[in-house]
PDB file of C-alpha atoms in Angstrom:
ATOM      1  CA  MET A 158      -0.043   0.195   0.102  1.00 49.00           C
ATOM      2  CA  PRO A 159       1.083   2.856  -0.826  1.00 51.00           C
ATOM      3  CA  SER A 160       2.128   5.822   1.756  1.00 51.00           C
ATOM      4  CA  SER A 161       0.668   9.346   2.030  1.00 48.00           C
ATOM      5  CA  GLY A 162       3.943  10.568   0.217  1.00 50.00           C
ATOM      6  CA  GLU A 163       3.943   8.413  -2.472  1.00 48.00           C
ATOM      7  CA  GLN A 164      -0.835   9.061  -2.834  1.00 48.00           C
ATOM      8  CA  SER A 165       0.665  12.728  -3.417  1.00 48.00           C
ATOM      9  CA  SER A 166       3.535  11.963  -5.865  1.00 48.00           C
ATOM     10  CA  MET A 167       0.660   9.656  -8.175  1.00 48.00           C
ATOM     11  CA  GLY A 168      -1.698  12.513  -7.826  1.00 51.00           C
ATOM     12  CA  ASN A 169       0.907  15.145  -8.982  1.00 64.00           C
ATOM     13  CA  THR A 170       1.706  13.143 -11.731  1.00 78.00           C
ATOM     14  CA  ASP A 171      -1.713  12.594 -12.873  1.00 76.00           C
ATOM     15  CA  ALA A 172      -2.201  16.012 -12.393  1.00 78.00           C
ATOM     16  CA  ASP A 173       1.207  16.520 -14.492  1.00 82.00           C
ATOM     17  CA  ASN A 174      -0.483  14.054 -17.527  1.00 86.00           C
ATOM     18  CA  ASP A 175      -3.582  15.872 -17.431  1.00 86.00           C
ATOM     19  CA  ARG A 176      -1.706  19.358 -17.738  1.00 90.00           C
ATOM     20  CA  LYS A 177       0.524  18.269 -20.742  1.00 90.00           C
ATOM     21  CA  GLU A 178      -2.689  16.624 -22.711  1.00 91.00           C
ATOM     22  CA  ALA A 179      -4.694  19.768 -22.140  1.00 90.00           C
ATOM     23  CA  LEU A 180      -1.787  21.574 -23.859  1.00 92.00           C
ATOM     24  CA  ALA A 181      -1.438  19.681 -26.789  1.00 92.00           C
ATOM     25  CA  LEU A 182      -5.039  19.660 -27.690  1.00 90.00           C
ATOM     26  CA  LEU A 183      -5.296  23.656 -27.207  1.00 91.00           C
ATOM     27  CA  SER A 184      -3.646  23.258 -31.215  1.00 90.00           C
ATOM     28  CA  SER A 185      -6.570  20.439 -31.825  1.00 90.00           C
ATOM     29  CA  THR A 186      -8.345  21.139 -34.870  1.00 88.00           C
ATOM     30  CA  ALA A 187     -11.996  19.951 -33.273  1.00 85.00           C
ATOM     31  CA  PRO A 188     -13.280  22.721 -30.725  1.00 82.00           C
ATOM     32  CA  HIS A 189     -14.643  19.941 -28.368  1.00 80.00           C
ATOM     33  CA  ASP A 190     -10.804  18.630 -27.865  1.00 85.00           C
ATOM     34  CA  ARG A 191     -10.211  22.817 -27.168  1.00 88.00           C
ATOM     35  CA  LEU A 192     -13.362  22.966 -24.964  1.00 85.00           C
ATOM     36  CA  LYS A 193     -12.037  19.872 -23.101  1.00 85.00           C
ATOM     37  CA  ALA A 194      -8.144  21.353 -22.889  1.00 88.00           C
ATOM     38  CA  ALA A 195      -9.917  24.688 -21.504  1.00 87.00           C
ATOM     39  CA  ARG A 196     -11.523  23.079 -18.756  1.00 84.00           C
ATOM     40  CA  THR A 197      -8.467  20.835 -17.630  1.00 87.00           C
ATOM     41  CA  LEU A 198      -6.246  23.990 -17.314  1.00 88.00           C
ATOM     42  CA  ARG A 199      -9.020  25.905 -15.024  1.00 84.00           C
ATOM     43  CA  ARG A 200      -9.035  22.608 -12.527  1.00 82.00           C
ATOM     44  CA  VAL A 201      -5.087  22.068 -13.018  1.00 82.00           C
ATOM     45  CA  ARG A 202      -4.407  25.790 -12.333  1.00 83.00           C
ATOM     46  CA  ASN A 203      -0.644  26.688 -13.063  1.00 86.00           C
ATOM     47  CA  ARG A 204       0.588  30.205 -13.780  1.00 86.00           C
ATOM     48  CA  ALA A 205       3.286  28.473 -16.573  1.00 88.00           C
ATOM     49  CA  ASP A 206       0.344  27.870 -19.072  1.00 89.00           C
ATOM     50  CA  ALA A 207      -0.593  31.791 -18.906  1.00 87.00           C
ATOM     51  CA  PRO A 208       1.430  32.375 -21.913  1.00 89.00           C
ATOM     52  CA  LYS A 209      -0.075  29.413 -24.333  1.00 90.00           C
ATOM     53  CA  LEU A 210      -3.966  30.144 -22.841  1.00 89.00           C
ATOM     54  CA  ARG A 211      -2.998  34.025 -24.211  1.00 89.00           C
ATOM     55  CA  ALA A 212      -1.747  32.794 -27.738  1.00 89.00           C
ATOM     56  CA  ALA A 213      -5.157  30.464 -27.626  1.00 90.00           C
ATOM     57  CA  ILE A 214      -7.720  32.928 -27.008  1.00 89.00           C
ATOM     58  CA  LYS A 215      -5.922  34.971 -30.102  1.00 88.00           C
ATOM     59  CA  LYS A 216      -6.735  32.215 -32.861  1.00 88.00           C
ATOM     60  CA  GLU A 217     -10.291  30.894 -31.147  1.00 87.00           C
ATOM     61  CA  SER A 218     -13.007  31.366 -33.682  1.00 83.00           C
ATOM     62  CA  VAL A 219     -15.387  29.052 -31.845  1.00 79.00           C
ATOM     63  CA  SER A 220     -16.706  32.076 -29.010  1.00 73.00           C
ATOM     64  CA  TRP A 221     -17.693  29.247 -26.312  1.00 72.00           C
ATOM     65  CA  VAL A 222     -14.270  28.136 -26.725  1.00 82.00           C
ATOM     66  CA  LYS A 223     -12.865  31.424 -26.115  1.00 82.00           C
ATOM     67  CA  ARG A 224     -15.178  32.011 -23.115  1.00 77.00           C
ATOM     68  CA  ALA A 225     -13.667  28.809 -21.601  1.00 80.00           C
ATOM     69  CA  LEU A 226     -10.153  29.997 -22.108  1.00 86.00           C
ATOM     70  CA  ALA A 227     -10.486  33.184 -20.748  1.00 83.00           C
ATOM     71  CA  ALA A 228     -11.718  31.573 -17.751  1.00 80.00           C
ATOM     72  CA  ALA A 229      -8.968  29.338 -17.650  1.00 83.00           C
ATOM     73  CA  LEU A 230      -6.982  31.969 -17.889  1.00 84.00           C
ATOM     74  CA  THR A 231      -8.319  34.468 -15.210  1.00 80.00           C
ATOM     75  CA  ASP A 232      -8.231  30.915 -12.582  1.00 76.00           C
ATOM     76  CA  CYS A 233      -4.359  30.185 -13.103  1.00 77.00           C
ATOM     77  CA  THR A 234      -3.211  33.652 -12.719  1.00 70.00           C
ATOM     78  CA  THR A 235      -5.602  34.691  -9.998  1.00 65.00           C
ATOM     79  CA  PRO A 236      -3.221  33.803  -6.803  1.00 57.00           C
ATOM     80  CA  ASN A 237      -4.132  31.085  -4.163  1.00 53.00           C
ATOM     81  CA  PRO A 238      -4.802  32.078  -0.700  1.00 47.00           C
ATOM     82  CA  ASN A 239      -2.107  28.802   0.037  1.00 48.00           C
ATOM     83  CA  ASP A 240       0.513  31.130  -2.223  1.00 47.00           C
ATOM     84  CA  THR A 241       3.407  32.469  -0.958  1.00 43.00           C
ATOM     85  CA  ASP A 242       4.372  34.600  -4.215  1.00 42.00           C
ATOM     86  CA  ILE A 243       1.652  36.434  -4.062  1.00 38.00           C
ATOM     87  CA  ALA A 244       3.004  39.551  -5.114  1.00 39.00           C
ATOM     88  CA  ASP A 245       4.750  38.181  -8.191  1.00 40.00           C
ATOM     89  CA  THR A 246       1.247  37.062  -9.424  1.00 39.00           C
ATOM     90  CA  SER A 247      -0.212  39.092 -12.494  1.00 40.00           C
ATOM     91  CA  LEU A 248      -3.934  39.135 -12.403  1.00 41.00           C
ATOM     92  CA  GLU A 249      -5.990  39.783 -15.073  1.00 45.00           C
ATOM     93  CA  ILE A 250      -9.958  39.850 -15.493  1.00 48.00           C
ATOM     94  CA  SER A 251     -11.276  37.996 -17.827  1.00 52.00           C
ATOM     95  CA  GLU A 252     -14.466  38.546 -19.692  1.00 54.00           C
ATOM     96  CA  ARG A 253     -16.334  35.870 -17.635  1.00 57.00           C
ATOM     97  CA  LEU A 254     -14.989  37.784 -14.154  1.00 62.00           C
ATOM     98  CA  ARG A 255     -16.419  41.114 -15.274  1.00 62.00           C
ATOM     99  CA  HIS A 256     -19.952  39.202 -16.100  1.00 61.00           C
ATOM    100  CA  GLU A 257     -19.967  38.077 -12.320  1.00 66.00           C
ATOM    101  CA  LEU A 258     -18.513  41.501 -10.995  1.00 68.00           C
ATOM    102  CA  TYR A 259     -21.399  43.057 -13.250  1.00 64.00           C
ATOM    103  CA  GLY A 260     -24.351  40.893 -12.141  1.00 67.00           C
ATOM    104  CA  LYS A 261     -23.207  41.534  -8.678  1.00 71.00           C
ATOM    105  CA  ILE A 262     -23.302  45.681  -8.827  1.00 72.00           C
ATOM    106  CA  THR A 263     -26.138  45.452 -11.059  1.00 72.00           C
ATOM    107  CA  GLN A 264     -28.530  43.368  -8.665  1.00 68.00           C
ATOM    108  CA  GLU A 265     -27.203  45.740  -5.165  1.00 72.00           C
ATOM    109  CA  ILE A 266     -28.298  48.749  -7.281  1.00 74.00           C
ATOM    110  CA  THR A 267     -31.280  47.091  -8.754  1.00 73.00           C
ATOM    111  CA  GLY A 268     -32.406  45.761  -5.285  1.00 76.00           C
ATOM    112  CA  ILE A 269     -31.797  49.603  -3.898  1.00 77.00           C
ATOM    113  CA  LEU A 270     -33.660  51.247  -6.509  1.00 74.00           C
ATOM    114  CA  LEU A 271     -37.140  48.715  -6.458  1.00 75.00           C
ATOM    115  CA  HIS A 272     -36.474  48.716  -2.344  1.00 75.00           C
ATOM    116  CA  GLU A 273     -36.789  52.565  -2.719  1.00 79.00           C
ATOM    117  CA  ILE A 274     -39.538  53.003  -5.465  1.00 82.00           C
ATOM    118  CA  GLU A 275     -41.855  50.249  -5.479  1.00 83.00           C
ATOM    119  CA  PRO A 276     -43.613  51.565  -1.615  1.00 86.00           C
ATOM    120  CA  VAL A 277     -43.739  55.098  -3.294  1.00 84.00           C
ATOM    121  CA  PHE A 278     -45.346  53.719  -6.648  1.00 85.00           C
ATOM    122  CA  GLY A 279     -47.851  51.684  -4.946  1.00 87.00           C
ATOM    123  CA  LEU A 280     -49.257  54.631  -3.262  1.00 89.00           C
ATOM    124  CA  LEU A 281     -48.959  57.076  -6.291  1.00 90.00           C
ATOM    125  CA  ARG A 282     -50.979  54.589  -8.086  1.00 88.00           C
ATOM    126  CA  ALA A 283     -53.655  53.759  -5.302  1.00 90.00           C
ATOM    127  CA  ALA A 284     -54.148  57.525  -5.126  1.00 91.00           C
ATOM    128  CA  ALA A 285     -54.468  57.802  -8.414  1.00 90.00           C
ATOM    129  CA  SER A 286     -56.961  55.319  -9.297  1.00 89.00           C
ATOM    130  CA  GLU A 287     -58.709  57.039  -6.668  1.00 89.00           C
ATOM    131  CA  GLU A 288     -58.754  60.410  -8.115  1.00 91.00           C
ATOM    132  CA  ILE A 289     -58.874  59.660 -11.501  1.00 90.00           C
ATOM    133  CA  SER A 290     -62.284  58.801 -13.515  1.00 88.00           C
ATOM    134  CA  ASP A 291     -61.399  58.138 -16.836  1.00 90.00           C
ATOM    135  CA  ARG A 292     -58.435  56.511 -17.095  1.00 88.00           C
ATOM    136  CA  SER A 293     -58.074  56.216 -21.022  1.00 86.00           C
ATOM    137  CA  LYS A 294     -58.068  59.718 -20.997  1.00 86.00           C
ATOM    138  CA  SER A 295     -55.876  60.487 -18.578  1.00 90.00           C
ATOM    139  CA  PRO A 296     -51.890  61.271 -19.199  1.00 89.00           C
ATOM    140  CA  THR A 297     -50.944  60.518 -15.476  1.00 90.00           C
ATOM    141  CA  TRP A 298     -52.207  57.554 -15.750  1.00 88.00           C
ATOM    142  CA  THR A 299     -50.061  56.550 -18.959  1.00 85.00           C
ATOM    143  CA  TYR A 300     -47.067  57.826 -17.316  1.00 84.00           C
ATOM    144  CA  LEU A 301     -47.750  55.153 -14.506  1.00 88.00           C
ATOM    145  CA  GLU A 302     -48.051  52.127 -16.812  1.00 83.00           C
ATOM    146  CA  TYR A 303     -45.183  53.058 -18.348  1.00 75.00           C
ATOM    147  CA  LEU A 304     -43.385  53.643 -15.001  1.00 83.00           C
ATOM    148  CA  LYS A 305     -45.070  50.187 -14.061  1.00 81.00           C
ATOM    149  CA  LYS A 306     -43.296  48.754 -17.288  1.00 75.00           C
ATOM    150  CA  ILE A 307     -40.144  50.478 -16.060  1.00 75.00           C
ATOM    151  CA  LEU A 308     -40.034  48.668 -12.721  1.00 77.00           C
ATOM    152  CA  LEU A 309     -41.114  45.434 -13.832  1.00 76.00           C
ATOM    153  CA  GLY A 310     -38.072  45.597 -16.542  1.00 71.00           C
ATOM    154  CA  ILE A 311     -35.814  46.448 -12.818  1.00 77.00           C
ATOM    155  CA  GLN A 312     -37.382  43.665 -11.296  1.00 78.00           C
ATOM    156  CA  SER A 313     -36.568  41.282 -14.562  1.00 75.00           C
ATOM    157  CA  LEU A 314     -32.873  42.277 -14.398  1.00 72.00           C
ATOM    158  CA  ARG A 315     -32.197  42.041 -11.058  1.00 78.00           C
ATOM    159  CA  ILE A 316     -33.573  38.104 -11.512  1.00 78.00           C
ATOM    160  CA  ALA A 317     -31.657  38.083 -14.885  1.00 74.00           C
ATOM    161  CA  ALA A 318     -27.892  38.979 -12.546  1.00 73.00           C
ATOM    162  CA  SER A 319     -28.606  36.125 -10.197  1.00 76.00           C
ATOM    163  CA  THR A 320     -26.187  32.902  -9.830  1.00 77.00           C
ATOM    164  CA  PRO A 321     -27.974  30.337 -11.716  1.00 81.00           C
ATOM    165  CA  ASN A 322     -29.239  27.770 -10.152  1.00 84.00           C
ATOM    166  CA  LEU A 323     -28.616  24.193 -11.869  1.00 87.00           C
ATOM    167  CA  GLU A 324     -31.516  21.545 -12.863  1.00 90.00           C
ATOM    168  CA  GLU A 325     -32.256  19.269 -15.218  1.00 94.00           C
ATOM    169  CA  PHE A 326     -35.323  20.026 -17.412  1.00 95.00           C
ATOM    170  CA  ASP A 327     -36.491  19.673 -20.979  1.00 97.00           C
ATOM    171  CA  LEU A 328     -35.718  22.168 -23.074  1.00 97.00           C
ATOM    172  CA  ALA A 329     -38.059  21.587 -25.421  1.00 96.00           C
ATOM    173  CA  GLN A 330     -41.015  21.763 -23.193  1.00 96.00           C
ATOM    174  CA  LEU A 331     -39.835  24.803 -22.136  1.00 95.00           C
ATOM    175  CA  ILE A 332     -39.855  26.226 -24.685  1.00 96.00           C
ATOM    176  CA  ALA A 333     -43.283  25.466 -26.052  1.00 95.00           C
ATOM    177  CA  GLU A 334     -45.132  27.139 -22.503  1.00 93.00           C
ATOM    178  CA  VAL A 335     -42.986  30.403 -23.443  1.00 93.00           C
ATOM    179  CA  ALA A 336     -44.011  30.171 -26.779  1.00 93.00           C
ATOM    180  CA  GLU A 337     -47.935  29.660 -25.540  1.00 92.00           C
ATOM    181  CA  THR A 338     -47.489  31.945 -23.033  1.00 90.00           C
ATOM    182  CA  GLU A 339     -45.804  35.266 -24.734  1.00 90.00           C
ATOM    183  CA  VAL A 340     -47.475  35.014 -28.258  1.00 89.00           C
ATOM    184  CA  PRO A 341     -50.843  35.900 -28.441  1.00 87.00           C
ATOM    185  CA  ASP A 342     -52.936  34.032 -30.918  1.00 83.00           C
ATOM    186  CA  ASP A 343     -54.678  37.174 -32.390  1.00 81.00           C
ATOM    187  CA  LYS A 344     -50.842  38.538 -32.586  1.00 82.00           C
ATOM    188  CA  ALA A 345     -48.657  35.990 -34.556  1.00 85.00           C
ATOM    189  CA  THR A 346     -48.724  32.364 -35.261  1.00 86.00           C
ATOM    190  CA  VAL A 347     -45.460  30.374 -34.490  1.00 91.00           C
ATOM    191  CA  SER A 348     -43.831  27.268 -35.377  1.00 93.00           C
ATOM    192  CA  LEU A 349     -41.606  25.057 -33.374  1.00 96.00           C
ATOM    193  CA  VAL A 350     -38.722  23.423 -34.654  1.00 96.00           C
ATOM    194  CA  GLY A 351     -36.474  21.100 -32.942  1.00 96.00           C
ATOM    195  CA  HIS A 352     -35.666  17.651 -31.394  1.00 94.00           C
ATOM    196  CA  GLN A 353     -38.085  16.342 -28.760  1.00 93.00           C
ATOM    197  CA  PRO A 354     -37.481  15.613 -25.876  1.00 95.00           C
ATOM    198  CA  LEU A 355     -33.789  17.769 -25.326  1.00 96.00           C
ATOM    199  CA  ILE A 356     -32.554  17.144 -21.794  1.00 95.00           C
ATOM    200  CA  CYS A 357     -29.821  19.912 -20.515  1.00 93.00           C
ATOM    201  CA  ARG A 358     -28.488  20.968 -17.269  1.00 91.00           C
ATOM    202  CA  ASN A 359     -28.832  24.488 -16.565  1.00 91.00           C
ATOM    203  CA  ASP A 360     -31.036  27.106 -15.038  1.00 90.00           C
ATOM    204  CA  ALA A 361     -34.564  27.197 -16.200  1.00 91.00           C
ATOM    205  CA  SER A 362     -35.595  30.468 -15.174  1.00 89.00           C
ATOM    206  CA  LEU A 363     -32.571  32.428 -16.339  1.00 90.00           C
ATOM    207  CA  LEU A 364     -33.257  30.373 -19.354  1.00 92.00           C
ATOM    208  CA  ARG A 365     -36.942  31.675 -19.625  1.00 91.00           C
ATOM    209  CA  LEU A 366     -36.322  34.734 -18.849  1.00 90.00           C
ATOM    210  CA  ALA A 367     -34.479  35.344 -22.178  1.00 91.00           C
ATOM    211  CA  LEU A 368     -36.188  33.275 -24.326  1.00 94.00           C
ATOM    212  CA  ALA A 369     -39.411  35.669 -23.030  1.00 91.00           C
ATOM    213  CA  ASN A 370     -38.012  38.709 -23.994  1.00 90.00           C
ATOM    214  CA  GLY A 371     -36.686  37.694 -27.355  1.00 93.00           C
ATOM    215  CA  LEU A 372     -39.921  36.599 -27.872  1.00 94.00           C
ATOM    216  CA  ARG A 373     -41.894  39.201 -26.732  1.00 90.00           C
ATOM    217  CA  ASN A 374     -39.515  41.645 -29.409  1.00 89.00           C
ATOM    218  CA  ALA A 375     -40.514  39.532 -32.214  1.00 91.00           C
ATOM    219  CA  VAL A 376     -44.229  39.808 -31.728  1.00 91.00           C
ATOM    220  CA  ASP A 377     -43.716  43.877 -31.521  1.00 88.00           C
ATOM    221  CA  ALA A 378     -41.631  43.494 -34.673  1.00 88.00           C
ATOM    222  CA  LEU A 379     -44.414  42.397 -36.374  1.00 88.00           C
ATOM    223  CA  ASP A 380     -46.746  44.708 -35.166  1.00 82.00           C
ATOM    224  CA  GLY A 381     -48.317  46.598 -38.762  1.00 77.00           C
ATOM    225  CA  VAL A 382     -46.556  43.631 -40.654  1.00 80.00           C
ATOM    226  CA  ARG A 383     -49.176  41.878 -43.201  1.00 80.00           C
ATOM    227  CA  LEU A 384     -48.431  38.547 -44.114  1.00 76.00           C
ATOM    228  CA  PRO A 385     -49.439  35.587 -46.616  1.00 70.00           C
ATOM    229  CA  GLU A 386     -52.512  33.999 -45.097  1.00 72.00           C
ATOM    230  CA  GLY A 387     -51.351  30.700 -43.199  1.00 67.00           C
ATOM    231  CA  ALA A 388     -47.815  31.893 -42.775  1.00 72.00           C
ATOM    232  CA  HIS A 389     -45.821  31.508 -39.649  1.00 76.00           C
ATOM    233  CA  SER A 390     -44.629  34.762 -38.529  1.00 89.00           C
ATOM    234  CA  ILE A 391     -42.363  33.706 -36.185  1.00 93.00           C
ATOM    235  CA  ILE A 392     -40.189  30.338 -35.898  1.00 95.00           C
ATOM    236  CA  VAL A 393     -38.313  29.078 -33.035  1.00 97.00           C
ATOM    237  CA  ALA A 394     -35.849  26.479 -33.930  1.00 97.00           C
ATOM    238  CA  TRP A 395     -33.477  24.488 -31.352  1.00 97.00           C
ATOM    239  CA  GLY A 396     -30.791  22.198 -31.226  1.00 96.00           C
ATOM    240  CA  GLN A 397     -27.504  21.119 -29.536  1.00 93.00           C
ATOM    241  CA  THR A 398     -24.073  20.544 -30.841  1.00 88.00           C
ATOM    242  CA  ASP A 399     -21.033  18.664 -29.315  1.00 84.00           C
ATOM    243  CA  ILE A 400     -20.071  21.932 -27.672  1.00 84.00           C
ATOM    244  CA  ASP A 401     -23.502  23.995 -26.919  1.00 88.00           C
ATOM    245  CA  TYR A 402     -27.354  24.775 -26.806  1.00 94.00           C
ATOM    246  CA  TRP A 403     -28.828  27.209 -29.003  1.00 96.00           C
ATOM    247  CA  ILE A 404     -32.512  28.624 -29.615  1.00 97.00           C
ATOM    248  CA  THR A 405     -32.926  30.670 -32.503  1.00 96.00           C
ATOM    249  CA  VAL A 406     -36.120  32.982 -33.109  1.00 96.00           C
ATOM    250  CA  ILE A 407     -36.959  34.008 -36.570  1.00 95.00           C
ATOM    251  CA  ASP A 408     -39.659  36.410 -36.787  1.00 92.00           C
ATOM    252  CA  LYS A 409     -40.805  37.944 -40.422  1.00 87.00           C
ATOM    253  CA  GLY A 410     -41.324  41.679 -39.003  1.00 82.00           C
ATOM    254  CA  ARG A 411     -39.862  45.027 -39.569  1.00 78.00           C
ATOM    255  CA  GLY A 412     -36.624  44.145 -39.624  1.00 74.00           C
ATOM    256  CA  LEU A 413     -33.550  45.111 -37.270  1.00 70.00           C
ATOM    257  CA  GLU A 414     -34.693  49.109 -36.691  1.00 66.00           C
ATOM    258  CA  LEU A 415     -31.190  49.799 -34.981  1.00 57.00           C
ATOM    259  CA  ARG A 416     -27.974  48.119 -35.176  1.00 57.00           C
ATOM    260  CA  SER A 417     -27.478  44.905 -33.597  1.00 58.00           C
ATOM    261  CA  ASP A 418     -25.434  45.507 -30.805  1.00 64.00           C
ATOM    262  CA  ALA A 419     -27.034  48.686 -30.081  1.00 60.00           C
ATOM    263  CA  ALA A 420     -30.294  47.129 -29.485  1.00 63.00           C
ATOM    264  CA  PHE A 421     -29.365  44.842 -26.537  1.00 64.00           C
ATOM    265  CA  ASN A 422     -28.452  48.135 -25.028  1.00 62.00           C
ATOM    266  CA  THR A 423     -30.684  49.008 -21.911  1.00 52.00           C
ATOM    267  CA  GLY A 424     -33.342  52.318 -23.194  1.00 49.00           C
ATOM    268  CA  ASN A 425     -32.499  52.043 -26.423  1.00 48.00           C
ATOM    269  CA  THR A 426     -36.019  50.549 -28.394  1.00 54.00           C
ATOM    270  CA  THR A 427     -37.685  52.408 -31.506  1.00 47.00           C
ATOM    271  CA  LYS A 428     -41.211  51.326 -30.317  1.00 56.00           C
ATOM    272  CA  LYS A 429     -43.658  54.020 -28.654  1.00 54.00           C
ATOM    273  CA  GLY A 430     -44.347  53.354 -25.413  1.00 51.00           C
ATOM    274  CA  HIS A 431     -41.339  50.551 -24.653  1.00 53.00           C
ATOM    275  CA  PRO A 432     -38.665  51.134 -21.941  1.00 49.00           C
ATOM    276  CA  GLY A 433     -36.668  49.441 -23.822  1.00 60.00           C
ATOM    277  CA  MET A 434     -35.130  46.915 -21.353  1.00 73.00           C
ATOM    278  CA  GLY A 435     -36.188  43.553 -23.171  1.00 78.00           C
ATOM    279  CA  LEU A 436     -33.116  42.663 -24.852  1.00 86.00           C
ATOM    280  CA  SER A 437     -30.904  44.195 -22.134  1.00 85.00           C
ATOM    281  CA  ILE A 438     -32.352  41.528 -19.950  1.00 86.00           C
ATOM    282  CA  ALA A 439     -32.188  38.740 -22.422  1.00 88.00           C
ATOM    283  CA  ARG A 440     -28.053  38.929 -22.476  1.00 88.00           C
ATOM    284  CA  ARG A 441     -27.908  39.872 -18.614  1.00 85.00           C
ATOM    285  CA  ALA A 442     -29.394  36.314 -18.243  1.00 87.00           C
ATOM    286  CA  MET A 443     -27.687  34.595 -20.889  1.00 88.00           C
ATOM    287  CA  ASP A 444     -24.353  36.634 -19.445  1.00 84.00           C
ATOM    288  CA  SER A 445     -25.505  34.686 -15.899  1.00 83.00           C
ATOM    289  CA  LEU A 446     -25.400  31.551 -17.761  1.00 85.00           C
ATOM    290  CA  GLU A 447     -21.586  32.155 -19.305  1.00 80.00           C
ATOM    291  CA  GLY A 448     -23.868  31.956 -22.851  1.00 87.00           C
ATOM    292  CA  THR A 449     -25.142  34.990 -25.596  1.00 88.00           C
ATOM    293  CA  ALA A 450     -27.560  36.429 -26.675  1.00 90.00           C
ATOM    294  CA  ASN A 451     -27.453  37.741 -30.420  1.00 90.00           C
ATOM    295  CA  LEU A 452     -29.429  39.395 -32.983  1.00 90.00           C
ATOM    296  CA  GLU A 453     -28.616  39.538 -36.977  1.00 89.00           C
ATOM    297  CA  ALA A 454     -30.585  40.333 -39.978  1.00 88.00           C
ATOM    298  CA  LYS A 455     -30.974  37.482 -42.586  1.00 88.00           C
ATOM    299  CA  GLU A 456     -32.924  37.188 -45.796  1.00 85.00           C
ATOM    300  CA  ASP A 457     -35.583  35.103 -44.449  1.00 85.00           C
ATOM    301  CA  GLY A 458     -36.166  37.036 -41.203  1.00 88.00           C
ATOM    302  CA  THR A 459     -34.678  39.021 -37.711  1.00 90.00           C
ATOM    303  CA  HIS A 460     -32.505  36.371 -36.035  1.00 94.00           C
ATOM    304  CA  PHE A 461     -32.332  36.254 -32.296  1.00 94.00           C
ATOM    305  CA  GLU A 462     -30.041  33.414 -30.735  1.00 94.00           C
ATOM    306  CA  LEU A 463     -29.492  32.014 -27.561  1.00 95.00           C
ATOM    307  CA  ARG A 464     -26.133  29.936 -27.007  1.00 93.00           C
ATOM    308  CA  TRP A 465     -24.767  28.615 -24.247  1.00 90.00           C
ATOM    309  CA  LEU A 466     -22.034  25.976 -22.738  1.00 84.00           C
ATOM    310  CA  ILE A 467     -23.251  21.993 -22.378  1.00 81.00           C
TER     311      ILE A 467
END
């Protein structure tokens, strides 16, 4: 039976072998190999690997692998509390770490805003409901309804910035439920295309929040657009690759009226009576899942795409 010292040596050897294999896989042509390498190097945490990780990040073309490599770089350059040479450690803040910090700040600020504003808004709305006899003709009530949308947006933004609660669920069922809830029959018809069932493990609530806001954006884009009878104005497709899951919402509406990157900024909207928070909330939710939300105009319509790692 090996002694504790021999066991420790054997453990170190295993870690060294894993590290060598991972460094070799960084140059693989297969994305799943490079993803495996990133995950291994996150576990091993050797600061000597930082230059190779930086070089790999510069060459990486797959966004999911790039995020994993950035996370590995952060982990291997962040000092361990047990290190004695912390002063010599070069600290780097990766995209993943920035997202985590932004999420914590967002939760704190939105929590303070809601705590201070919601009670006052409740009193104001109650007083207005008693004093205004005809709400349909009241500018005051219109502004109150708009303020209500903003507060609901802040609540959703706070949820979107939360730490994921991992659970196993059927992605196909979640999509069907969100589509039924968010797309009224009198507004649009939806076609669902994807593998059923598709079991994945992540935070279903955050994913539901991101998809719901994407679908609402698609419904809004169809306002005033005439389509051929029987045409599916919204298509929701989903699937899985060897490294990630994806959902794409395609709408046949007016098309992008803002640059795709600008559309995700809070407050940016071309729709009257909208505070412009929906897509920002969707992206924040996907950031919390270490995924992405993107919007792109294509020949068959506007594509709203969600992707996250397996």
